[in-house]
C-alpha positions in Angstrom: 15.4 15.5 13.4 15.8 14.3 9.8 13.8 11.0 9.4 14.9 9.9 5.9 17.9 7.7 6.8 15.8 4.5 6.9 14.0 5.2 3.6 14.8 3.2 0.4 14.1 5.8 -2.2 17.4 7.1 -3.7 16.0 10.6 -3.9 15.0 10.6 -0.2 18.4 9.2 0.8 20.0 12.1 -1.1 18.4 14.4 1.5 19.1 12.2 4.6 22.0 14.4 5.8 20.3 17.8 5.3 19.9 19.9 8.4 16.3 20.2 7.5 14.1 18.0 9.6 12.6 16.1 6.7 9.8 13.6 7.2 8.8 11.0 4.6 5.2 11.2 3.6 3.3 9.4 6.4 0.3 9.7 8.7 2.7 10.5 11.5 4.0 13.6 9.6 0.4 14.8 8.8 -0.6 14.3 12.4 2.3 16.3 13.6 1.4 19.2 11.4 -2.2 19.1 12.6 -1.2 18.8 16.3 1.4 21.6 16.1 -0.8 23.7 13.8 2.0 24.2 11.3 2.1 24.7 7.5 3.3 21.7 5.6 6.0 22.1 3.1 5.6 19.2 0.6 8.8 19.0 -1.5 8.6 16.6 -4.4 11.4 15.6 -6.8 13.3 12.6 -8.2 16.9 11.4 -7.9 18.0 12.3 -11.5 16.6 15.9 -11.2 19.3 18.5 -11.8 17.4 21.5 -10.3 16.5 19.4 -7.3 20.2 19.0 -6.6 20.7 22.8 -7.1 18.0 23.7 -4.7 19.2 21.2 -2.1 22.7 22.8 -2.2 21.5 26.4 -2.1 18.6 25.9 0.4 18.3 22.6 2.1 21.9 22.2 3.1 22.0 25.8 4.4 21.7 26.0 8.2 20.0 29.4 8.2 17.3 28.1 5.9 17.0 24.9 7.8 16.5 26.7 11.1 13.6 28.7 9.7 12.0 25.6 8.1 12.4 23.5 11.2 10.9 26.0 13.5 7.8 26.9 11.6 7.0 24.1 9.1 6.5 20.4 9.0 8.8 19.5 6.0 7.9 16.4 3.9 10.1 15.0 1.1 8.5 12.8 -1.6 9.9 10.9 -4.5 7.5 11.5 -7.4 8.3 8.2 -8.9 7.3 6.4 -5.7 4.2 8.5 -5.2 3.0 9.7 -8.6 -0.5 10.2 -7.1 0.8 12.9 -4.8 2.8 14.4 -7.6 -0.2 14.5 -10.0 -2.5 16.0 -7.3 -0.2 18.8 -6.2 1.1 19.6 -9.6 -2.5 20.1 -10.6 -2.8 22.4 -7.6 0.2 24.4 -8.8 -1.3 24.8 -12.3 -4.6 26.0 -10.7 -2.6 28.8 -9.0 -1.5 29.9 -12.5 2.1 28.8 -11.9 4.4 26.8 -14.2 5.1 23.2 -13.2 8.3 21.3 -12.9 10.7 19.8 -10.4 11.5 20.2 -7.7 7.8 20.8 -6.9 7.4 22.7 -3.6 3.8 23.1 -2.4 2.7 24.6 0.9 -0.3 23.0 2.5 -2.6 23.8 5.4 -2.2 21.4 8.4 -5.3 19.6 7.0 -3.6 19.1 3.6 -5.1 21.7 1.3 -2.6 23.6 -0.9 -2.2 27.3 -0.5 0.9 28.2 -2.5 3.7 26.6 -4.4 6.5 26.8 -7.0 9.4 24.9 -8.4 13.0 25.9 -8.0 13.8 28.8 -5.6 17.2 30.3 -4.9 18.0 30.9 -1.2 17.0 34.6 -0.9 13.7 34.1 -2.7 13.0 30.9 -0.7 13.5 32.7 2.6 11.2 35.5 1.5 8.5 32.9 0.5 8.8 31.2 3.9 8.5 34.4 5.9 5.6 35.7 3.8 3.6 32.5 4.2 4.2 32.6 7.9 2.9 36.1 8.1 -0.2 35.4 6.0 -0.9 32.2 7.9 -0.8 34.1 11.2 -2.5 37.3 10.3 -5.0 36.3 7.6 -5.8 32.7 8.6 -9.5 32.8 7.5 -8.5 34.0 4.0 -5.8 31.3 3.7 -8.2 28.5 4.8 -10.8 29.7 2.4 -8.3 29.6 -0.4 -7.2 26.1 0.5 -10.8 25.0 0.6 -11.3 26.4 -2.9 -8.3 24.5 -4.2 -9.6 21.3 -2.6 -13.0 21.7 -4.3 -11.4 22.4 -7.7 -9.1 19.4 -7.4 -12.0 17.2 -6.7 -13.7 18.2 -9.9 -13.8 15.5 -12.5 -11.6 16.3 -15.5 -14.4 15.7 -17.9 -16.8 17.9 -15.9 -14.2 20.6 -15.8 -14.0 20.6 -19.6 -17.8 19.9 -20.0 -17.4 17.2 -22.6 -20.2 14.9 -23.5 -20.4 11.7 -25.7 -19.8 12.0 -29.4 -18.7 9.9 -32.3 -15.9 7.4 -31.7 -14.5 7.5 -35.2 -12.7 10.0 -37.5 -13.8 10.8 -41.0 -11.0 11.3 -43.5 -11.8 15.0 -43.5 -11.5 15.3 -39.7 -8.2 13.4 -39.7 -6.8 15.5 -42.6 -7.8 18.7 -40.7 -6.0 17.4 -37.6 -2.9 16.7 -39.7 -3.0 20.3 -41.0 -3.4 21.7 -37.5 -0.5 19.7 -36.2 1.7 20.6 -39.2 1.3 24.3 -38.5 3.3 23.7 -35.3 6.1 21.7 -36.8 9.7 22.9 -36.7 10.5 22.3 -40.3 14.2 23.2 -40.0 15.1 21.1 -36.9 12.4 18.6 -36.6 9.9 18.1 -33.8 7.5 20.8 -32.7 8.2 24.5 -32.9 9.2 25.0 -29.3 12.2 24.7 -26.9 13.1 22.9 -24.8 12.3 19.9 -26.9 11.1 16.7 -25.4 11.0 13.5 -27.5 7.3 12.9 -26.8 7.2 9.3 -28.2 3.4 8.9 -28.1 3.0 12.1 -30.1 5.2 10.9 -32.9 3.7 7.4 -32.9 0.4 9.1 -33.5 1.8 11.3 -36.2 3.1 8.2 -38.1 -0.4 6.6 -37.7 -2.1 9.8 -38.8 0.2 10.0 -41.9 -0.8 6.5 -42.8 -4.5 7.0 -42.2 -4.6 10.2 -44.3 -2.0 9.1 -46.9 -0.2 12.4 -46.1 3.4 12.1 -47.3 4.5 15.4 -45.9 3.4 14.3 -42.4 5.4 11.1 -42.7 8.5 12.9 -44.0 8.5 15.2 -40.9 8.1 12.1 -38.7 11.2 10.6 -40.3 13.1 13.8 -40.2 12.3 14.3 -36.5 13.4 10.9 -35.5 16.7 11.3 -37.4 17.4 14.7 -35.8 16.7 13.5 -32.3 19.1 10.5 -32.7 21.9 12.3 -34.5 21.7 15.2 -32.0 23.3 15.5 -28.6 20.2 14.3 -26.8 21.3 10.8 -27.9 24.4 9.3 -26.2 26.5 8.4 -29.3 29.2 6.8 -27.2 27.2 4.6 -24.8 23.6 4.6 -26.1 20.4 5.8 -24.7 18.4 9.1 -25.1 18.5 11.8 -22.5 15.3 13.3 -21.1 15.1 16.4 -23.3 17.0 19.0 -25.2 17.4 22.4 -23.6 17.5 24.1 -27.1 15.6 23.9 -30.3 18.3 21.9 -32.1 18.3 18.5 -30.2 21.9 19.3 -29.3 22.3 20.3 -25.6 20.5 17.7 -23.4 19.4 17.7 -19.9 21.6 14.7 -19.2 19.4 12.5 -17.1 18.4 9.2 -18.7 15.0 7.8 -17.8 13.9 4.2 -18.4 10.4 5.4 -19.6 11.9 7.6 -22.3 14.2 4.9 -23.7 11.5 2.2 -23.5 9.1 4.2 -25.6 11.8 5.6 -28.0 13.0 2.0 -28.7 9.4 1.1 -29.8 9.0 4.4 -31.8 12.2 4.0 -33.7 11.2 0.5 -34.8 8.0 1.5 -36.5 9.8 2.4 -39.8 13.4 1.2 -39.3 16.4 3.0 -40.9 20.1 2.5 -40.6 20.1 5.4 -38.0 17.3 3.9 -36.0 18.7 0.4 -36.1 22.1 1.7 -34.8 20.4 3.8 -32.1 18.2 0.9 -30.9 20.9 -1.6 -30.7 23.2 0.9 -28.9 20.4 1.6 -26.4 19.8 -2.0 -25.6 23.5 -2.4 -25.0 23.4 0.5 -22.6 20.3 -0.9 -20.8 22.0 -4.3 -20.3 25.3 -2.7 -19.3 24.1 0.0 -16.9 20.5 -0.5 -16.0 19.7 -4.2 -15.8 19.1 -5.9 -12.4 20.9 -9.2 -12.1 17.7 -11.0 -11.1 15.6 -9.4 -13.9 14.0 -6.1 -14.5 15.6 -2.7 -15.2 16.4 0.3 -12.9 14.5 3.6 -13.1 17.0 6.3 -14.1 20.5 7.8 -14.2 21.3 11.2 -12.8 22.2 14.2 -14.9 25.1 15.0 -12.7 28.3 13.3 -11.7 31.0 14.8 -9.3 28.6 17.6 -8.7 28.6 18.8 -12.3 25.8 18.4 -14.9 26.8 16.3 -17.9 30.4 15.7 -16.8 30.3 12.0 -17.6 29.2 12.6 -21.2 31.2 15.6 -22.6 34.7 15.9 -23.9 37.4 18.5 -24.5 39.3 18.5 -27.8 42.4 17.6 -25.9 40.8 14.5 -24.4 39.7 13.3 -27.8 43.1 13.9 -29.4 44.8 12.0 -26.5 42.4 9.2 -27.2 43.8 9.1 -30.8 40.4 9.9 -32.4 41.0 10.5 -36.1 40.8 14.0 -37.4 38.0 13.1 -39.8 35.9 11.9 -36.9 36.6 15.1 -34.9 35.5 17.1 -38.0 32.3 15.2 -38.4 31.5 15.9 -34.8 32.5 19.6 -35.1 35.0 19.3 -32.2 36.9 22.4 -31.3 39.1 23.8 -28.6 36.5 26.4 -27.7 33.9 23.6 -27.5 30.2 23.7 -28.4 28.9 23.8 -24.8 30.3 25.2 -21.6 33.9 25.7 -20.5 35.5 24.3 -23.7 33.4 21.0 -23.5 32.0 19.3 -26.6 28.7 17.4 -26.8 28.9 14.8 -29.5 26.3 15.4 -32.2 26.1 15.0 -36.0 24.4 17.1 -38.6 24.0 14.2 -41.1 24.6 10.4 -41.4 28.3 10.3 -42.2 30.1 8.3 -44.9 32.9 7.2 -42.6 30.5 5.4 -40.2 32.7 2.4 -39.5 35.5 4.7 -38.4 33.1 6.6 -36.2 31.9 3.4 -34.6 35.4 2.4 -33.8 35.9 5.8 -32.1 32.8 5.2 -30.0 34.2 2.0 -28.7 37.5 3.6 -27.8 35.7 6.5 -26.0 33.4 4.1 -24.1 36.3 2.3 -22.7 37.8 5.6 -21.5 34.5 6.8 -20.1 34.1 3.7 -18.1 36.9 5.0 -15.9 35.0 8.2 -15.1 32.8 8.6 -12.0 29.3 7.5 -13.1 26.1 9.5 -12.6 24.0 8.3 -9.7 21.7 5.3 -10.3 18.1 5.3 -9.1 17.5 1.6 -8.3 13.8 1.6 -8.1 12.0 -1.1 -10.1 8.9 0.6 -11.5 6.3 -1.8 -12.9 4.9 0.6 -15.6 8.3 1.6 -16.9 9.5 -2.0 -17.2 6.3 -2.9 -19.0 6.9 -0.1 -21.5 10.3 -1.6 -22.0 8.7 -4.9 -23.0 7.2 -3.2 -26.0 10.5 -1.4 -26.7 12.6 -4.5 -26.7 10.2 -6.6 -28.7 11.4 -5.4 -32.1 15.1 -5.4 -31.2 15.6 -8.4 -28.8 12.3 -10.3 -28.7 13.8 -13.0 -26.4 14.8 -10.3 -23.9 11.3 -8.8 -24.1 9.7 -12.1 -23.4 12.1 -12.8 -20.5 11.3 -9.4 -19.0 7.6 -10.0 -19.4 7.8 -13.4 -17.7 9.8 -11.8 -14.9 7.2 -9.0 -14.4 4.3 -11.5 -14.3 5.9 -14.2 -12.2 8.3 -12.5 -9.8 7.1 -11.6 -6.3 9.1 -8.4 -6.9 6.2 -6.7 -8.6 3.4 -8.2 -6.5 1.9 -7.3 -3.2 -1.5 -7.8 -1.5 -4.2 -5.3 -1.1 -6.4 -5.2 2.1 -8.7 -7.9 0.8 -5.7 -10.2 0.2 -6.0 -10.0 -3.6 -2.8 -10.1 -5.6 -2.0 -6.6 -6.8 0.9 -4.8 -8.5 3.4 -2.7 -6.7 6.5 -0.6 -7.0 9.5 -2.2 -5.4 13.0 -1.2 -4.1 15.8 -3.7 -4.6 16.5 -5.4 -1.3 13.7 -3.7 0.6 10.3 -4.9 1.7 8.4 -1.6 1.2 6.1 -2.0 -1.7 3.6 0.6 -2.8 0.2 -0.5 -4.1 0.2 -0.2 -7.9 -1.3 2.7 -9.8 -3.5 2.6 -13.0 -0.5 3.1 -15.3 1.2 0.0 -13.8 -1.8 -2.1 -14.8 -2.5 -0.5 -18.1 1.0 -0.7 -19.4 1.5 -4.3 -18.2 -1.8 -5.4 -19.8 -0.6 -3.8 -23.1 2.8 -5.5 -22.7 1.0 -8.9 -22.2 -1.0 -8.3 -25.4 2.1 -7.3 -27.3 3.9 -10.5 -26.2 1.0 -12.6 -27.3 1.0 -10.9 -30.7 4.6 -12.1 -31.2 4.5 -15.5 -29.5 0.8 -16.5 -29.8 1.1 -18.0 -26.3 -2.4 -17.6 -24.9 -1.1 -17.5 -21.3 -0.3 -13.8 -21.9 -3.9 -13.1 -22.9 -5.2 -14.8 -19.8 -2.9 -12.8 -17.7 -4.2 -9.7 -19.4 -7.8 -10.7 -18.7 -7.1 -11.2 -15.1 -5.5 -7.8 -14.8 -8.3 -6.1 -16.7 -10.9 -7.6 -14.4 -8.9 -6.4 -11.3 -8.8 -2.9 -12.8 -12.5 -2.9 -13.5 -13.2 -4.0 -9.9 -10.8 -1.6 -8.2 -10.2 1.5 -10.4 -13.3 2.0 -12.5 -15.8 4.8 -11.9 -19.1 3.9 -13.5 -20.4 7.5 -13.0 -18.4 8.8 -15.9 -16.9 5.6 -17.4 -13.2 6.5 -16.7 -10.7 5.1 -14.2 -9.2 6.6 -11.1 -5.4 6.8 -10.9 -5.3 5.0 -7.5 -6.6 1.7 -6.3 -9.9 1.8 -4.4 -7.9 0.5 -1.4 -5.1 3.0 -1.6 -4.5 5.9 0.8 -7.2 8.5 0.6 -5.9 12.0 -0.3 -7.7 15.3 -0.4 -8.9 14.4 -4.0 -9.1 11.3 -6.1 -7.8 12.1 -9.6 -8.2 10.7 -13.1 -5.5 11.2 -15.7 -6.8 12.3 -19.1 -4.1 14.2 -20.9 -1.1 12.5 -22.5 2.4 13.8 -21.9 5.8 12.2 -22.3 4.2 9.1 -20.9 0.6 8.5 -22.2 -2.1 9.1 -19.6 -3.2 6.1 -17.6 -6.7 6.4 -18.9 -5.7 6.4 -22.6 -3.4 3.4 -22.0 -6.3 1.6 -20.2 -8.7 2.4 -23.0 -6.2 0.8 -25.5 -5.8 -2.2 -23.2 -9.6 -2.7 -23.1 -10.0 -2.2 -26.8 -7.2 -4.6 -27.9 -7.8 -7.0 -25.0 -11.5 -7.1 -25.8 -10.9 -7.9 -29.5 -8.4 -10.7 -28.8 -10.5 -12.2 -26.1 -13.8 -11.5 -27.8 -15.0 -9.7 -24.7 -17.5 -7.2 -26.0 -17.8 -5.5 -22.6 -14.2 -4.4 -22.6 -14.5 -2.9 -26.1 -17.7 -1.1 -25.2 -16.1 0.6 -22.1 -13.2 1.7 -24.4 -15.6 3.0 -27.0 -17.6 4.9 -24.3 -14.4 6.5 -23.0 -13.4 7.5 -26.5 -16.8 9.0 -27.3 -16.3 11.6 -24.6 -12.7 12.4 -25.6 -13.0 12.5 -29.4 -14.3 16.1 -29.6 -11.4 17.2 -27.4 -8.9 15.5 -29.8 -10.1 17.5 -32.8 -9.1 20.7 -31.0 -5.9 19.6 -29.1 -4.3 16.4 -30.7 -0.9 17.2 -29.3 -1.8 16.6 -25.6 -4.2 13.7 -26.4 -1.9 11.9 -28.8 -2.5 8.4 -27.4 -6.2 8.9 -27.5 -5.9 10.0 -31.2 -3.8 6.9 -31.9 -6.6 4.7 -30.5 -9.3 6.5 -32.3 -7.4 6.0 -35.6 -7.4 2.2 -34.9 -11.1 2.3 -34.2 -11.7 4.2 -37.4 -10.0 1.5 -39.5 -11.7 -1.8 -40.5 -11.8 -4.1 -37.5 -10.3 -7.3 -39.1 -9.1 -10.4 -37.4 -7.0 -13.1 -39.1 -7.5 -16.4 -37.3 -5.0 -19.1 -38.3 -5.3 -22.7 -37.2 -3.5 -25.9 -37.9 0.0 -27.4 -38.0 1.6 -24.5 -40.0 -0.2 -21.7 -38.2 2.9 -20.1 -36.7 4.7 -20.0 -40.1 1.6 -18.6 -41.8 1.3 -15.9 -39.1 4.8 -14.7 -39.7 4.1 -14.4 -43.5 0.8 -12.6 -42.8 2.5 -10.1 -40.5 4.4 -8.9 -43.6 1.3 -8.8 -45.7 -0.7 -6.9 -43.1 -1.3 -3.3 -44.2 -2.5 -1.9 -40.9 -1.8 -2.9 -37.3 -5.6 -2.6 -36.6 -5.7 -6.1 -38.3 -5.2 -8.5 -35.4 -3.6 -11.9 -36.0 -4.4 -15.0 -33.8 -2.6 -18.2 -34.4 -2.8 -21.7 -32.8 -1.6 -25.1 -33.8 -3.8 -27.0 -31.3 -7.2 -26.5 -29.7 -7.7 -23.2 -27.9 -10.0 -21.7 -25.3 -10.1 -18.4 -27.1 -13.7 -17.8 -28.5 -12.4 -16.8 -31.9 -10.9 -20.3 -32.4 -14.1 -22.1 -31.7 -14.9 -24.7 -34.3 -12.0 -23.5 -36.5 -9.5 -26.4 -36.1 -9.6 -28.4 -39.4 -7.4 -31.2 -40.8 -4.9 -28.7 -42.3 -3.8 -25.2 -41.8 -6.5 -22.6 -42.5 -7.0 -18.9 -42.4 -10.3 -17.3 -41.3 -10.8 -13.7 -42.2 -13.1 -12.1 -39.7 -14.6 -8.6 -39.4 -15.9 -7.5 -36.0 -15.7 -11.2 -34.9 -17.8 -12.4 -37.8 -15.8 -14.9 -39.9 -15.8 -15.9 -43.5 -15.2 -19.4 -44.9 -11.6 -20.7 -44.4 -8.8 -20.0 -46.9 -6.3 -22.9 -47.4 -3.9 -21.1 -49.7 -2.3 -17.8 -48.7 -2.2 -16.7 -52.3 -6.0 -16.5 -52.1 -5.9 -13.7 -49.5 
C-alpha cells in the first residue's frame, strides 16, 4: 500500500494517491527491503519541481509501471528539502557513476543501502527498461552488483579534501593572484547577455557577490561593470516576475528570458541581499516588489516564510505568469507598454503566450508600473501554483540578510522569531536545544543540518551589525559552540553536514563546493571568522583560517564553484580593522561611520553603556569616543569624527 497519506511534506503528499506502494524514508522501509531481499528505489524530489510532476504523470500514476515497481522493489519517496543529507549523499553517488544530476533524482540501492545505478527523469518506456534490466542483473550477477555497491560506499566515505589531495597553504591572496582570478573568471563571461557563458542560467548569488568583492579588491572596473550588467539583465528579463515580484529559479535559455517558473525562498533571499550591494533604480524596484510578494504569498501569519511556489498551475508550467496579447488588450494595457514588452499575437514563448521581459529600463516607467498593478489584480483570480509550506531554518535565515537592507524592521522581527520560537527548535538525544526543520501544524521536526546553524549564526551577526544589540552576538556564540561540539571533525578541521546524533547513513559527508546556495562549510567558516572577530574569540578565527588554508589553492583554479570561500579569503586579505565606538552618541556615530567605511572587512561595534564584549573593555569614557583597532589591538581614542 501507499504509506504517504500521513506525511506532512507537500512533495510526499503529492504522491499519496499514486498506485505505487511508496514508503517514506524510515527504518521500517529499510528493514522491509532487507527482509524481502529487494532492490530499493530511492526517488528524491521537491514540490516545485516541474520534471518531478512530469515523471509522476508518465510513470508513477501508470498502473503497469506501478505493478512492476510494487512486485520487485521497495519504493521510497524523499523530499530533498526535508532530507538534504540523503539528497547530497545520493547525488554524489550519481556523479560518481558519471551521470548528470538533477531532479527527480532516482537512485537504486542494494537492500543494505549501497547505490548501484541511478538517473533523473525517465519517460515510461525507458523507465520500464531500466527496472527490468536491474532486476535481471540483480538476479543473475549478484556478486558483481554487490561489489559495485561496496565500491560506491567506499568512495562516498572518502573525505572531500582527501579526494582532491589538498594540503594547507596560504590564507591570503596577493593582488597578483586576485587579478589572475579575475582574468580567469572574465574569460567565461557572457558579455552580450550577462552572467556566465552557459545555458541554462542560474542567478548564482554567491558567485556575483564574490565578483563584486573581487572587483573592489583588484580595482577592476570591467569586472564591476559586468556585475552591474548581469544584475540588470536578470532583473529586466523574464526570470523576474514583473507583475508580482520575485525571481524564478533559473532561465532555460542564455537570455534570462524564459524561466523555469518555480520560485524558491533561498533564491529570493540571496538575490535581495545581492541587489542591495550597489543599489540602482532597477534593483530598488525589484527588491521592493519582491518583499511585497514575500509578504503577500509566502509569509506565515505567526512568523517565518514558506519554502517555495510550484512552477505549474492547472497542470501547466508557467500558466499563472504568462499572457496572450488578447488578455493584455482586454486589460486595457496601453499600446506603449505592450511595445516595450514586445507583446505579439504570436507570443514570445509557447502557444501564443508572452513572458513579460524588458530589453532596457524604459522611459515610461510610471505607466508600466500602473499596468503591473492592473495585471496583478487580474492574476489574483487565476489558480495559484502550489505552495510548499515547509519552514526551513536556513532559508529563513538567508532571508534575514536579504530583508535587512530593504525592510530592517522586518528582518529583525524574522530573526527574533527564528531565535525565540519553538517552531525552529527541537531536542537532540542529550536533551540539548537544537535547530530543526518544521512543518506548519505538525509535530515532526528534523534535527538541524550544518547549513541551518551556519546561516542562522551569520544572520545573528548581520542583525548585530545593524542594531548593535549584543544579544544577537551571544546567540551566535551559543550556536557556534553547539556546532563545534556536534559537527566538527578535528581530523581535517572541517564540519560534517549532519549532527553527531543524527541518523547514520552509509557515509557521513562534508559540503565543500559552493552552488546556488553556498556550501555549509564555507558559511560556517564565515560564521567563525566574523563571530570570532566580534567576540574576540581567537579560537573561532583560527579554525576558520585553518579551513581556508586548505581551500585557498583550490580557489585559484576553480573560483566559480568555491565563490563563498573566495569571498571570505578576500575579507581575510584586507586589513583587519575594528572601529569600537562608546558613549552617549555611539549609535549616531556608528551610522555616520558606516558611510565612511571603505570595505566591509572593517567591523563596527557600538555601545552606549557598559558591555561584556572584550573589545569594549576599559573603553567607556565620559564622552563619545572611537577606538581604531587592528587585529584587536587598539589605538588611543578619537573624540572628533573629523580626525578619522
